[in-house]
Amino acid sequence: MRHTRYSKNISSIQFLLDIGILILLVFHFLNIEYSHGGRLLSIQQLLKAHYKVLILFLVSWYFISFNIGLYKISRFSGLIEIVKKNISQILIFSIIVFAVSGFKESDLFSTKLSLYFLWVLFILTFFSRFVLFLLLKLYRRLGGNFRRIIFVDENLNTYS
């Protein structure tokens, strides 16, 4: 796929936003799962106990998104396409979440908490995608990111 410099930037921004959202949610939901008596655990404690899971989540997020083309942005991408790709990403990622939870000696998240985690992940990634989609549309409406072309031929189609 041929990228313009803007679509590369938007794709990179979206990827970094998604990774940030994923990391924050993993720590937040781990803290919910493992907090005892209302005492919050430190990030160091959570990271020490679950760094392998976090790495697996990040790597699987990357490969799933690469395979479904989550970050491929076209001029003609619509909101429906964005929603479909986001749903596909979350559904496939949910398999990873439930598989990892099943392989650990103690559940990573309870089933109910896993569903909340995936739902919040879907909402936040969709919202960030939607905001970037609207900002790119606004940028284009204001005159940015136009393609400039030149015709090097003379025929009936080039006259106006």
PDB file of C-alpha atoms in Angstrom:
ATOM      1  CA  MET A   1       0.000   0.000   0.000  1.00  0.00           C
ATOM      2  CA  ARG A   2       1.287   3.418  -0.881  1.00  0.00           C
ATOM      3  CA  HIS A   3       1.155   5.830   2.019  1.00  0.00           C
ATOM      4  CA  THR A   4       1.184   9.554   2.054  1.00  0.00           C
ATOM      5  CA  ARG A   5       3.136  11.119   4.836  1.00  0.00           C
ATOM      6  CA  TYR A   6      -0.141  11.941   6.578  1.00  0.00           C
ATOM      7  CA  SER A   7      -1.504   8.406   6.570  1.00  0.00           C
ATOM      8  CA  LYS A   8       1.791   7.116   7.996  1.00  0.00           C
ATOM      9  CA  ASN A   9       1.557   9.675  10.776  1.00  0.00           C
ATOM     10  CA  ILE A  10      -2.080   8.882  11.512  1.00  0.00           C
ATOM     11  CA  SER A  11      -1.360   5.135  11.504  1.00  0.00           C
ATOM     12  CA  SER A  12       1.575   5.611  13.874  1.00  0.00           C
ATOM     13  CA  ILE A  13      -0.440   7.843  16.181  1.00  0.00           C
ATOM     14  CA  GLN A  14      -3.320   5.362  16.204  1.00  0.00           C
ATOM     15  CA  PHE A  15      -0.996   2.428  16.911  1.00  0.00           C
ATOM     16  CA  LEU A  16       0.661   4.281  19.804  1.00  0.00           C
ATOM     17  CA  LEU A  17      -2.740   5.294  21.199  1.00  0.00           C
ATOM     18  CA  ASP A  18      -3.947   1.686  21.021  1.00  0.00           C
ATOM     19  CA  ILE A  19      -0.807   0.375  22.735  1.00  0.00           C
ATOM     20  CA  GLY A  20      -1.126   3.034  25.448  1.00  0.00           C
ATOM     21  CA  ILE A  21      -4.787   2.203  25.980  1.00  0.00           C
ATOM     22  CA  LEU A  22      -4.004  -1.529  26.111  1.00  0.00           C
ATOM     23  CA  ILE A  23      -1.201  -1.098  28.661  1.00  0.00           C
ATOM     24  CA  LEU A  24      -3.258   1.202  30.882  1.00  0.00           C
ATOM     25  CA  LEU A  25      -6.256  -1.110  30.799  1.00  0.00           C
ATOM     26  CA  VAL A  26      -4.189  -4.203  31.559  1.00  0.00           C
ATOM     27  CA  PHE A  27      -2.689  -2.527  34.632  1.00  0.00           C
ATOM     28  CA  HIS A  28      -6.040  -1.109  35.696  1.00  0.00           C
ATOM     29  CA  PHE A  29      -7.891  -4.413  35.422  1.00  0.00           C
ATOM     30  CA  LEU A  30      -5.029  -6.356  37.034  1.00  0.00           C
ATOM     31  CA  ASN A  31      -5.218  -3.922  39.915  1.00  0.00           C
ATOM     32  CA  ILE A  32      -8.961  -4.526  40.183  1.00  0.00           C
ATOM     33  CA  GLU A  33      -8.455  -8.301  40.094  1.00  0.00           C
ATOM     34  CA  TYR A  34      -5.602  -8.465  42.598  1.00  0.00           C
ATOM     35  CA  SER A  35      -6.280  -5.567  44.957  1.00  0.00           C
ATOM     36  CA  HIS A  36      -6.820  -6.899  48.425  1.00  0.00           C
ATOM     37  CA  GLY A  37      -8.910  -5.001  50.935  1.00  0.00           C
ATOM     38  CA  GLY A  38      -9.032  -1.866  48.799  1.00  0.00           C
ATOM     39  CA  ARG A  39      -5.220  -1.611  48.746  1.00  0.00           C
ATOM     40  CA  LEU A  40      -3.918  -0.870  45.268  1.00  0.00           C
ATOM     41  CA  LEU A  41      -0.842  -2.704  44.051  1.00  0.00           C
ATOM     42  CA  SER A  42       2.050  -0.791  42.554  1.00  0.00           C
ATOM     43  CA  ILE A  43       2.840  -0.936  38.869  1.00  0.00           C
ATOM     44  CA  GLN A  44       6.156  -2.598  39.720  1.00  0.00           C
ATOM     45  CA  GLN A  45       4.384  -5.409  41.578  1.00  0.00           C
ATOM     46  CA  LEU A  46       1.936  -5.939  38.731  1.00  0.00           C
ATOM     47  CA  LEU A  47       4.662  -5.773  36.103  1.00  0.00           C
ATOM     48  CA  LYS A  48       6.868  -8.230  37.998  1.00  0.00           C
ATOM     49  CA  ALA A  49       4.024 -10.727  38.301  1.00  0.00           C
ATOM     50  CA  HIS A  50       2.550 -10.307  34.797  1.00  0.00           C
ATOM     51  CA  TYR A  51       5.200  -8.934  32.438  1.00  0.00           C
ATOM     52  CA  LYS A  52       5.008 -12.019  30.206  1.00  0.00           C
ATOM     53  CA  VAL A  53       1.265 -11.567  29.777  1.00  0.00           C
ATOM     54  CA  LEU A  54       1.714  -7.897  28.921  1.00  0.00           C
ATOM     55  CA  ILE A  55       4.353  -8.738  26.299  1.00  0.00           C
ATOM     56  CA  LEU A  56       2.129 -11.455  24.847  1.00  0.00           C
ATOM     57  CA  PHE A  57      -0.815  -9.038  24.677  1.00  0.00           C
ATOM     58  CA  LEU A  58       1.256  -6.367  22.942  1.00  0.00           C
ATOM     59  CA  VAL A  59       2.795  -8.761  20.415  1.00  0.00           C
ATOM     60  CA  SER A  60      -0.525 -10.434  19.669  1.00  0.00           C
ATOM     61  CA  TRP A  61      -2.216  -7.020  19.293  1.00  0.00           C
ATOM     62  CA  TYR A  62       0.431  -6.034  16.764  1.00  0.00           C
ATOM     63  CA  PHE A  63       0.198  -9.231  14.698  1.00  0.00           C
ATOM     64  CA  ILE A  64      -3.601  -9.324  14.728  1.00  0.00           C
ATOM     65  CA  SER A  65      -3.808  -5.689  13.667  1.00  0.00           C
ATOM     66  CA  PHE A  66      -1.236  -6.268  10.932  1.00  0.00           C
ATOM     67  CA  ASN A  67      -3.177  -9.257   9.559  1.00  0.00           C
ATOM     68  CA  ILE A  68      -6.568  -7.537   9.479  1.00  0.00           C
ATOM     69  CA  GLY A  69      -5.170  -4.214   8.255  1.00  0.00           C
ATOM     70  CA  LEU A  70      -6.375  -2.259  11.260  1.00  0.00           C
ATOM     71  CA  TYR A  71      -4.066   0.672  10.609  1.00  0.00           C
ATOM     72  CA  LYS A  72      -4.383   0.859   6.842  1.00  0.00           C
ATOM     73  CA  ILE A  73      -5.980   4.180   6.127  1.00  0.00           C
ATOM     74  CA  SER A  74      -7.416   4.960   2.753  1.00  0.00           C
ATOM     75  CA  ARG A  75      -8.960   8.161   1.519  1.00  0.00           C
ATOM     76  CA  PHE A  76     -12.158   6.250   1.011  1.00  0.00           C
ATOM     77  CA  SER A  77     -12.255   4.438   4.365  1.00  0.00           C
ATOM     78  CA  GLY A  78     -15.590   5.015   5.993  1.00  0.00           C
ATOM     79  CA  LEU A  79     -16.838   4.742   9.529  1.00  0.00           C
ATOM     80  CA  ILE A  80     -18.423   1.329   8.859  1.00  0.00           C
ATOM     81  CA  GLU A  81     -15.079  -0.099   7.724  1.00  0.00           C
ATOM     82  CA  ILE A  82     -13.397   1.283  10.839  1.00  0.00           C
ATOM     83  CA  VAL A  83     -16.045  -0.312  13.075  1.00  0.00           C
ATOM     84  CA  LYS A  84     -15.753  -3.682  11.281  1.00  0.00           C
ATOM     85  CA  LYS A  85     -11.971  -3.741  11.638  1.00  0.00           C
ATOM     86  CA  ASN A  86     -12.167  -2.722  15.286  1.00  0.00           C
ATOM     87  CA  ILE A  87     -14.719  -5.457  16.036  1.00  0.00           C
ATOM     88  CA  SER A  88     -12.566  -8.033  14.238  1.00  0.00           C
ATOM     89  CA  GLN A  89      -9.518  -6.924  16.207  1.00  0.00           C
ATOM     90  CA  ILE A  90     -11.299  -7.183  19.549  1.00  0.00           C
ATOM     91  CA  LEU A  91     -12.913 -10.554  18.758  1.00  0.00           C
ATOM     92  CA  ILE A  92      -9.624 -12.157  17.765  1.00  0.00           C
ATOM     93  CA  PHE A  93      -7.823 -10.487  20.673  1.00  0.00           C
ATOM     94  CA  SER A  94     -10.484 -11.838  23.053  1.00  0.00           C
ATOM     95  CA  ILE A  95      -9.411 -15.373  22.117  1.00  0.00           C
ATOM     96  CA  ILE A  96      -5.894 -14.479  23.264  1.00  0.00           C
ATOM     97  CA  VAL A  97      -7.191 -12.942  26.506  1.00  0.00           C
ATOM     98  CA  PHE A  98      -9.280 -15.987  27.418  1.00  0.00           C
ATOM     99  CA  ALA A  99      -6.537 -18.419  26.348  1.00  0.00           C
ATOM    100  CA  VAL A 100      -3.919 -16.655  28.471  1.00  0.00           C
ATOM    101  CA  SER A 101      -6.289 -16.549  31.407  1.00  0.00           C
ATOM    102  CA  GLY A 102      -6.869 -20.286  31.057  1.00  0.00           C
ATOM    103  CA  PHE A 103      -3.158 -21.156  30.828  1.00  0.00           C
ATOM    104  CA  LYS A 104      -2.154 -19.290  33.969  1.00  0.00           C
ATOM    105  CA  GLU A 105      -2.224 -21.106  37.293  1.00  0.00           C
ATOM    106  CA  SER A 106      -4.562 -18.471  38.659  1.00  0.00           C
ATOM    107  CA  ASP A 107      -6.948 -16.615  36.404  1.00  0.00           C
ATOM    108  CA  LEU A 108      -5.514 -13.466  34.909  1.00  0.00           C
ATOM    109  CA  PHE A 109      -8.947 -11.894  35.053  1.00  0.00           C
ATOM    110  CA  SER A 110     -12.211 -13.442  36.091  1.00  0.00           C
ATOM    111  CA  THR A 111     -14.537 -14.139  33.168  1.00  0.00           C
ATOM    112  CA  LYS A 112     -16.730 -11.185  34.067  1.00  0.00           C
ATOM    113  CA  LEU A 113     -13.715  -8.897  34.406  1.00  0.00           C
ATOM    114  CA  SER A 114     -12.316 -10.165  31.085  1.00  0.00           C
ATOM    115  CA  LEU A 115     -15.552  -9.220  29.362  1.00  0.00           C
ATOM    116  CA  TYR A 116     -15.449  -5.766  30.962  1.00  0.00           C
ATOM    117  CA  PHE A 117     -11.810  -5.408  29.923  1.00  0.00           C
ATOM    118  CA  LEU A 118     -12.610  -6.282  26.298  1.00  0.00           C
ATOM    119  CA  TRP A 119     -15.689  -4.033  26.250  1.00  0.00           C
ATOM    120  CA  VAL A 120     -13.781  -1.025  27.610  1.00  0.00           C
ATOM    121  CA  LEU A 121     -10.909  -1.772  25.214  1.00  0.00           C
ATOM    122  CA  PHE A 122     -13.356  -1.780  22.303  1.00  0.00           C
ATOM    123  CA  ILE A 123     -15.008   1.472  23.399  1.00  0.00           C
ATOM    124  CA  LEU A 124     -11.726   3.327  23.944  1.00  0.00           C
ATOM    125  CA  THR A 125     -10.034   2.114  20.746  1.00  0.00           C
ATOM    126  CA  PHE A 126     -13.152   2.906  18.730  1.00  0.00           C
ATOM    127  CA  PHE A 127     -13.425   6.356  20.283  1.00  0.00           C
ATOM    128  CA  SER A 128      -9.764   7.151  19.568  1.00  0.00           C
ATOM    129  CA  ARG A 129     -10.165   5.905  15.981  1.00  0.00           C
ATOM    130  CA  PHE A 130     -13.344   7.920  15.542  1.00  0.00           C
ATOM    131  CA  VAL A 131     -11.719  11.117  16.824  1.00  0.00           C
ATOM    132  CA  LEU A 132      -8.717  10.676  14.515  1.00  0.00           C
ATOM    133  CA  PHE A 133     -11.071   9.905  11.632  1.00  0.00           C
ATOM    134  CA  LEU A 134     -12.974  13.149  12.261  1.00  0.00           C
ATOM    135  CA  LEU A 135      -9.773  15.163  12.635  1.00  0.00           C
ATOM    136  CA  LEU A 136      -8.434  13.819   9.333  1.00  0.00           C
ATOM    137  CA  LYS A 137     -11.738  14.634   7.599  1.00  0.00           C
ATOM    138  CA  LEU A 138     -11.646  18.144   9.052  1.00  0.00           C
ATOM    139  CA  TYR A 139      -8.029  18.559   7.966  1.00  0.00           C
ATOM    140  CA  ARG A 140      -8.942  17.521   4.424  1.00  0.00           C
ATOM    141  CA  ARG A 141     -11.989  19.808   4.403  1.00  0.00           C
ATOM    142  CA  LEU A 142      -9.762  22.733   5.396  1.00  0.00           C
ATOM    143  CA  GLY A 143      -7.548  22.076   2.381  1.00  0.00           C
ATOM    144  CA  GLY A 144      -4.888  19.733   3.694  1.00  0.00           C
ATOM    145  CA  ASN A 145      -3.727  16.393   2.318  1.00  0.00           C
ATOM    146  CA  PHE A 146      -4.937  16.901  -1.232  1.00  0.00           C
ATOM    147  CA  ARG A 147      -3.333  14.933  -3.996  1.00  0.00           C
ATOM    148  CA  ARG A 148      -1.927  17.028  -6.753  1.00  0.00           C
ATOM    149  CA  ILE A 149      -1.865  15.490 -10.193  1.00  0.00           C
ATOM    150  CA  ILE A 150      -0.740  16.611 -13.587  1.00  0.00           C
ATOM    151  CA  PHE A 151      -1.985  15.359 -16.924  1.00  0.00           C
ATOM    152  CA  VAL A 152       0.642  14.847 -19.593  1.00  0.00           C
ATOM    153  CA  ASP A 153      -1.543  14.173 -22.550  1.00  0.00           C
ATOM    154  CA  GLU A 154      -3.892  16.021 -24.736  1.00  0.00           C
ATOM    155  CA  ASN A 155      -7.236  14.472 -25.550  1.00  0.00           C
ATOM    156  CA  LEU A 156     -10.935  15.195 -25.130  1.00  0.00           C
ATOM    157  CA  ASN A 157     -10.912  14.189 -21.425  1.00  0.00           C
ATOM    158  CA  THR A 158      -8.296  16.784 -20.464  1.00  0.00           C
ATOM    159  CA  TYR A 159     -10.231  19.783 -21.770  1.00  0.00           C
ATOM    160  CA  SER A 160     -12.808  21.354 -19.566  1.00  0.00           C
TER     161      SER A 160
END
